Amino acid sequence: MKGPKTLINAEDNWQTDMGALFNGERVVYRGKDLFDELSDTSWFKLIMYGITGREFSDAQIQLFEAIQVITVSYPEPRLWNNRVASLAGSARSTGILATSAAIACSEAKIFGNQANIVALDFIRRAKLAIKDDDDIADFVINDLKDKRAIGGYGRPLIDNDERIAPLLERAKNLELATGPHVQLAFRIDEFLSKSRYKLILNASGLSAALMADQDFNYREYYYATMLAFSAGIIPCHIDAINHKEGTFFPLTCHRLNYTGKDLRHW
Amino acid sequence: MTEKLKEKITTKIWFEDEEADNPFAAKTCYCSGYDVYGDLLGKISWPEYIYLLFKLEKPQPWQAKLLESIAIAIANPGPRDLSVRGAMNGGVGGSTAASCLMAALAPGAGKNGGAREVYQVMRLWQQCEFDLTLWKQKLSDYEDEQTVEVWPASEHSPGFDPYGASCSTPVMHTLNYLVSIYQDGALAFLLKNRQQLEDYADCPVGMTGVIAAAFTDLNFSDEQAEMLFLLLRLPGAAVHSLEQKKLGWRKYPFFGDGLTLTNDPGATSIKNSTENAP
C-alpha cells in the first residue's frame, strides 16, 4: 500500500503551468502575461488556448465558433437542457443557477457532450482503421454491433439534419471543409444512410469530423464544447423571467399518467 | 372537433387528486399508493419514506434501520472532504445557497471518494458477487467499463482508499455497525474478506466500499445508489458552507504560499498604473 506519501508531498504544494494571479500585479495564463500578451485576444480564442495550450488561426477559431453557433445555439425552451433554464426562470431562480444547471444537463447521452465525444472517438478510430472504401462496411457494422450505435450518425424522429448544410457551407468558406475526417464522415454517411440501418450523418458527427481534422482529441473536444449550449440557454431563462411566474408549461393534476400501485394504507 | 390529447408525465411513484376549485392544486398526494399527507405524515420515519420513494414498497425494519445508519454515516464527510470544501468555497464568497450545494455535488459526484465511485463498486458487486476469484481479477487490475466517457479515467480500484495506510477507524466502525444490522450479504462478505480484498486492491477499504456494500444489501440499483450517495452527503456541505459564510473569507485557507508556477514569464513592462486613464 502506498499510504499517504503522495498527500504528504502535495500538502501546501500545488505545482502548475496553467497559471496564477500575482495579486495587485499581474496574471499568468498558460505561460503568458494576460494583460500584456493576451489582452487583445478574443474570449473564444483564449478559451481554446486555455484548453489546448495551442494557438489557432482566425479561420480555425471561426470554424469552432460556427460549430457552436450553428449546431446548438437554439433558444428553444422545449429542448431538455434549455428547459431547465426556463423552469428555473419560471420558478424565479437566478440566471447563473439556471445556466449552470442547464449546462450540466448538456452532458447528456442522447445529445450533447456525452454524444459528442463518442462521435469524435468514432471518426478518429474509423480514420485509422479504414484504408479504402471496401473497409467501411466491415468497420462500421462491427462497431454498430459492438456499441449498438454509431456516434455522429442517426437522428430521432426525422431523417435529415438541418444543420449539416449551413455548417458545411461555413467550413467551405473558411477552407476547412475538406480534411480527411470530414471526407470519411461523408463516405460513411453514404454507406450507412443507404444500408438497412438508415443512419444519416448528424451535426454532432460533422462537428466531430471537422474538429478531428483540426487535431482535437476527444478530451480537448469535450472541454472545447462544454459551454456551447449557453447561447441558447441564457435567452430561455430571460424569456421565462419576462413571463408571469410559474407559467412555463404548467401541468394540472390530470397530466400525471399514474401506472403504480393501487391506493393502500401504511 | 375532438380535443387534442394532452401529453402526460408517466410515473409509478406519484398520483394526485385535484382540489375542487383548482386543477393545478393537489388535494391528495399518493406515493406508490400511500396518502402522503393523510396517512404517512406523522406515521413513518424519514428513512422509511426515502426507501418507499426509491423502492415503491414499505421497508422491513432492518432495511429502514440500515438506510438510516447509512444516512448518518455519510451525512457529513467533514470540512476536509473535497465536496464539503466545494460548498465552503461558495459560503466564504457569499454565493447563493443552491450554488454551495451544487459546488458540493460536482466534486462529490466523482470517482475519487464520490458518488461515481459508489456506482463503480455497485457494478463490481453485480459482476463479482461473492466470488473472491472474480474480485481478485477486477481489483488487482481495475479497468473502467467505458474507455471513452465524460468521467476522467479511474486511478484506483473503486471502494478503496488510494492514500490509506490502513482501514480508517470511522470506516471500520461503520462497517462493523452495518453488519450488526444485516449479517447475510455484501456487508458481511466485505467484513469477513476485508484484508484479502485490500491485498487485491493494494489499498484499504474506503467509505465508498462500505456504503456500496450496504446499498447492495438493500437491493438498490447502481444508479439509485449513486443518486442516494449524492443526496445523503449534502447536510454536511450545507452546514459547513453556512458556517464559513458567517466566519468570512479572512479565516478560510487561501493557500497563499502553496502554489508554484513552473513557467512564470516574469513581470513585463506594463505597470499597474492609472496615469494614462482618460
Coordinates of C-alpha atoms in Angstrom, one line a residue, chain A residues 1-7 12-22 24-26 28 30-33 35-37 39 94 96-97 100-101 107 113-114 117-118 121 218-219 222 250-266, chain B residues 6-16 18 23-26 30 32-34 39-40 43-44 52 56-59 96 98-99 102 147-152 162-165 198 202-204 255 258-268 270 272:
Chain A
M1 CA 0.0 0.0 0.0
K2 CA 1.3 3.4 -0.9
G3 CA -0.2 5.1 2.1
P4 CA -0.4 8.9 2.5
K5 CA 3.0 9.7 1.0
T6 CA 1.5 11.3 -2.1
L7 CA -0.8 13.5 0.0
D12 CA 0.5 23.2 0.5
N13 CA 2.3 22.3 -2.7
W14 CA 0.4 22.8 -6.0
Q15 CA 2.8 22.8 -8.9
T16 CA 1.2 24.1 -12.1
D17 CA 1.9 25.6 -15.5
M18 CA -1.7 26.6 -16.1
G19 CA -1.4 30.0 -14.5
A20 CA -1.7 32.1 -11.4
L21 CA -2.7 35.5 -10.0
F22 CA 0.0 37.8 -8.6
G24 CA -2.3 43.6 -7.4
E25 CA 0.3 43.0 -10.1
R26 CA -0.3 40.5 -13.0
V28 CA -0.2 34.5 -15.9
R30 CA -0.6 29.2 -19.6
G31 CA 2.8 30.8 -19.6
K32 CA 1.7 34.2 -21.0
D33 CA 1.1 37.5 -19.3
F35 CA -2.5 41.8 -19.6
D36 CA 0.5 42.1 -21.9
E37 CA 0.3 39.2 -24.3
S39 CA -5.4 41.4 -23.6
T94 CA -31.2 33.1 -10.6
I96 CA -26.4 31.6 -13.1
L97 CA -28.1 28.8 -11.2
S100 CA -25.1 26.2 -14.7
A101 CA -27.7 23.5 -14.2
E107 CA -23.5 16.5 -20.5
N113 CA -21.4 16.3 -24.6
Q114 CA -21.5 12.6 -24.0
I117 CA -17.1 12.7 -27.6
V118 CA -18.3 9.3 -28.8
D121 CA -13.8 8.9 -30.9
Y218 CA -11.9 13.6 -27.6
R219 CA -10.8 15.2 -24.3
Y222 CA -15.1 17.7 -24.6
P250 CA -47.9 24.5 -16.1
L251 CA -49.4 21.0 -15.5
T252 CA -52.7 20.2 -14.0
C253 CA -53.0 17.2 -11.6
H254 CA -54.6 15.3 -14.6
R255 CA -51.3 15.5 -16.5
L256 CA -49.9 12.6 -14.4
N257 CA -50.3 9.2 -16.0
Y258 CA -50.0 7.1 -12.9
T259 CA -49.1 3.5 -13.5
G260 CA -48.2 2.5 -9.9
K261 CA -49.8 0.6 -7.1
D262 CA -53.4 0.9 -6.1
L263 CA -54.3 3.1 -3.2
R264 CA -53.4 1.5 0.2
H265 CA -52.8 2.2 3.8
W266 CA -49.5 2.0 5.7
Chain B
K6 CA -52.6 16.3 -23.8
E7 CA -49.1 15.0 -23.1
K8 CA -48.6 13.5 -19.7
I9 CA -45.9 12.5 -17.3
T10 CA -45.9 8.8 -16.8
T11 CA -45.0 7.8 -13.2
K12 CA -45.3 4.8 -10.9
I13 CA -44.2 7.0 -8.0
W14 CA -46.8 9.7 -7.6
F15 CA -50.5 10.3 -8.1
E16 CA -52.6 13.3 -7.2
E18 CA -57.1 17.8 -7.6
P23 CA -56.9 21.7 -11.2
F24 CA -53.4 22.9 -10.6
A25 CA -53.5 22.3 -6.9
A26 CA -53.4 18.8 -5.4
Y30 CA -50.2 9.4 -3.1
S32 CA -46.8 4.4 -4.5
G33 CA -50.5 4.2 -3.3
Y34 CA -50.0 5.7 0.2
D39 CA -51.6 8.7 6.2
L40 CA -47.7 8.8 6.1
K43 CA -46.6 7.9 11.0
I44 CA -43.4 6.9 9.2
L52 CA -40.5 4.0 -0.2
L56 CA -42.0 1.9 -4.0
E57 CA -42.5 -0.6 -1.2
K58 CA -42.6 -0.4 2.6
P59 CA -39.2 -1.4 4.0
T96 CA -26.2 31.6 -3.3
A98 CA -28.0 26.4 -4.2
S99 CA -24.6 27.2 -5.7
M102 CA -24.0 22.5 -6.5
T147 CA -12.8 3.9 -22.4
V148 CA -14.4 7.0 -23.9
E149 CA -16.6 8.8 -21.3
V150 CA -17.0 12.2 -19.7
W151 CA -15.6 10.9 -16.4
P152 CA -11.9 11.0 -16.0
P162 CA -5.9 5.1 -2.6
Y163 CA -3.9 7.0 0.0
G164 CA -4.9 5.0 3.1
A165 CA -2.3 3.3 5.2
E198 CA -7.4 -4.9 0.4
D202 CA -3.4 -2.7 -2.7
C203 CA -5.4 -0.1 -0.7
P204 CA -7.5 -0.2 2.5
F255 CA -3.1 28.6 0.4
G258 CA 1.1 26.9 -1.6
L259 CA 1.2 27.5 -5.4
T260 CA 4.3 27.2 -7.5
L261 CA 4.0 28.4 -11.1
T262 CA 6.5 26.4 -13.1
N263 CA 6.5 28.5 -16.2
D264 CA 6.3 32.1 -14.9
P265 CA 7.4 34.5 -17.7
G266 CA 8.1 37.2 -15.0
A267 CA 6.9 40.7 -14.7
T268 CA 6.5 42.6 -18.0
I270 CA 3.1 47.1 -18.3
N272 CA 0.0 48.8 -12.7

